[in-house]
Amino acid sequence: MSYYELLQVIAASCLLTFALIQLLRIFWRQGRAWVQGLLPPRYLKPHRVPRDSVKGQSAGAPHE
């Protein structure tokens, strides 16, 4: 196998790997969206701390 043929094989391998990764990412997103569609709405709510309760505390105050 010549050097030029080896470079062609490497390039083809890189392109096929990149295409496979892109395809798997698409399937992963669709699968995740499908699973989230099956979950009840209570599991989809983000769990965030209200900003008002954080502002009320001073940085140096001990937690009770």
C-alpha atoms as a PDB file:
ATOM      1  CA  MET A   1       0.000   0.000   0.000  1.00  0.00           C
ATOM      2  CA  SER A   2       1.415   3.340  -1.021  1.00  0.00           C
ATOM      3  CA  TYR A   3       1.520   6.447   1.132  1.00  0.00           C
ATOM      4  CA  TYR A   4      -1.204   8.113  -0.955  1.00  0.00           C
ATOM      5  CA  GLU A   5      -3.540   5.118  -0.548  1.00  0.00           C
ATOM      6  CA  LEU A   6      -2.898   5.098   3.189  1.00  0.00           C
ATOM      7  CA  LEU A   7      -3.890   8.770   3.389  1.00  0.00           C
ATOM      8  CA  GLN A   8      -7.082   7.998   1.448  1.00  0.00           C
ATOM      9  CA  VAL A   9      -7.975   5.194   3.874  1.00  0.00           C
ATOM     10  CA  ILE A  10      -7.330   7.476   6.859  1.00  0.00           C
ATOM     11  CA  ALA A  11      -9.450  10.260   5.335  1.00  0.00           C
ATOM     12  CA  ALA A  12     -12.301   7.881   4.517  1.00  0.00           C
ATOM     13  CA  SER A  13     -12.171   6.455   8.028  1.00  0.00           C
ATOM     14  CA  CYS A  14     -12.315   9.939   9.556  1.00  0.00           C
ATOM     15  CA  LEU A  15     -15.277  10.950   7.401  1.00  0.00           C
ATOM     16  CA  LEU A  16     -17.199   7.765   8.184  1.00  0.00           C
ATOM     17  CA  THR A  17     -16.510   8.171  11.906  1.00  0.00           C
ATOM     18  CA  PHE A  18     -17.699  11.772  11.818  1.00  0.00           C
ATOM     19  CA  ALA A  19     -20.866  10.773   9.917  1.00  0.00           C
ATOM     20  CA  LEU A  20     -21.562   7.984  12.422  1.00  0.00           C
ATOM     21  CA  ILE A  21     -21.146  10.359  15.369  1.00  0.00           C
ATOM     22  CA  GLN A  22     -23.555  12.858  13.812  1.00  0.00           C
ATOM     23  CA  LEU A  23     -26.098  10.119  13.144  1.00  0.00           C
ATOM     24  CA  LEU A  24     -25.847   8.829  16.714  1.00  0.00           C
ATOM     25  CA  ARG A  25     -26.296  12.349  18.081  1.00  0.00           C
ATOM     26  CA  ILE A  26     -29.518  12.734  16.077  1.00  0.00           C
ATOM     27  CA  PHE A  27     -30.853   9.406  17.353  1.00  0.00           C
ATOM     28  CA  TRP A  28     -29.832  10.289  20.923  1.00  0.00           C
ATOM     29  CA  ARG A  29     -31.740  13.589  20.801  1.00  0.00           C
ATOM     30  CA  GLN A  30     -34.836  11.957  19.327  1.00  0.00           C
ATOM     31  CA  GLY A  31     -34.710   9.168  21.888  1.00  0.00           C
ATOM     32  CA  ARG A  32     -34.308  11.603  24.771  1.00  0.00           C
ATOM     33  CA  ALA A  33     -37.218  13.723  23.491  1.00  0.00           C
ATOM     34  CA  TRP A  34     -39.340  10.578  23.188  1.00  0.00           C
ATOM     35  CA  VAL A  35     -38.544   9.478  26.755  1.00  0.00           C
ATOM     36  CA  GLN A  36     -39.278  12.954  28.135  1.00  0.00           C
ATOM     37  CA  GLY A  37     -42.594  12.881  26.287  1.00  0.00           C
ATOM     38  CA  LEU A  38     -43.502   9.721  28.198  1.00  0.00           C
ATOM     39  CA  LEU A  39     -42.701  11.208  31.610  1.00  0.00           C
ATOM     40  CA  PRO A  40     -45.401  12.902  33.657  1.00  0.00           C
ATOM     41  CA  PRO A  41     -45.141  16.714  33.764  1.00  0.00           C
ATOM     42  CA  ARG A  42     -43.985  16.772  37.401  1.00  0.00           C
ATOM     43  CA  TYR A  43     -40.685  15.171  36.407  1.00  0.00           C
ATOM     44  CA  LEU A  44     -40.051  17.811  33.755  1.00  0.00           C
ATOM     45  CA  LYS A  45     -40.171  20.802  36.099  1.00  0.00           C
ATOM     46  CA  PRO A  46     -36.777  22.377  36.811  1.00  0.00           C
ATOM     47  CA  HIS A  47     -35.787  22.445  40.476  1.00  0.00           C
ATOM     48  CA  ARG A  48     -34.559  25.971  41.072  1.00  0.00           C
ATOM     49  CA  VAL A  49     -34.109  27.947  44.248  1.00  0.00           C
ATOM     50  CA  PRO A  50     -36.259  31.100  44.306  1.00  0.00           C
ATOM     51  CA  ARG A  51     -34.089  34.193  43.994  1.00  0.00           C
ATOM     52  CA  ASP A  52     -35.969  36.081  46.728  1.00  0.00           C
ATOM     53  CA  SER A  53     -34.943  33.601  49.425  1.00  0.00           C
ATOM     54  CA  VAL A  54     -31.294  33.801  48.371  1.00  0.00           C
ATOM     55  CA  LYS A  55     -31.238  37.625  48.460  1.00  0.00           C
ATOM     56  CA  GLY A  56     -32.746  37.721  51.951  1.00  0.00           C
ATOM     57  CA  GLN A  57     -29.782  35.919  53.512  1.00  0.00           C
ATOM     58  CA  SER A  58     -26.525  37.690  54.162  1.00  0.00           C
ATOM     59  CA  ALA A  59     -23.309  36.005  53.127  1.00  0.00           C
ATOM     60  CA  GLY A  60     -21.868  35.923  56.654  1.00  0.00           C
ATOM     61  CA  ALA A  61     -24.991  34.694  58.453  1.00  0.00           C
ATOM     62  CA  PRO A  62     -24.802  31.149  59.830  1.00  0.00           C
ATOM     63  CA  HIS A  63     -27.328  28.612  58.588  1.00  0.00           C
ATOM     64  CA  GLU A  64     -29.885  27.411  61.089  1.00  0.00           C
END
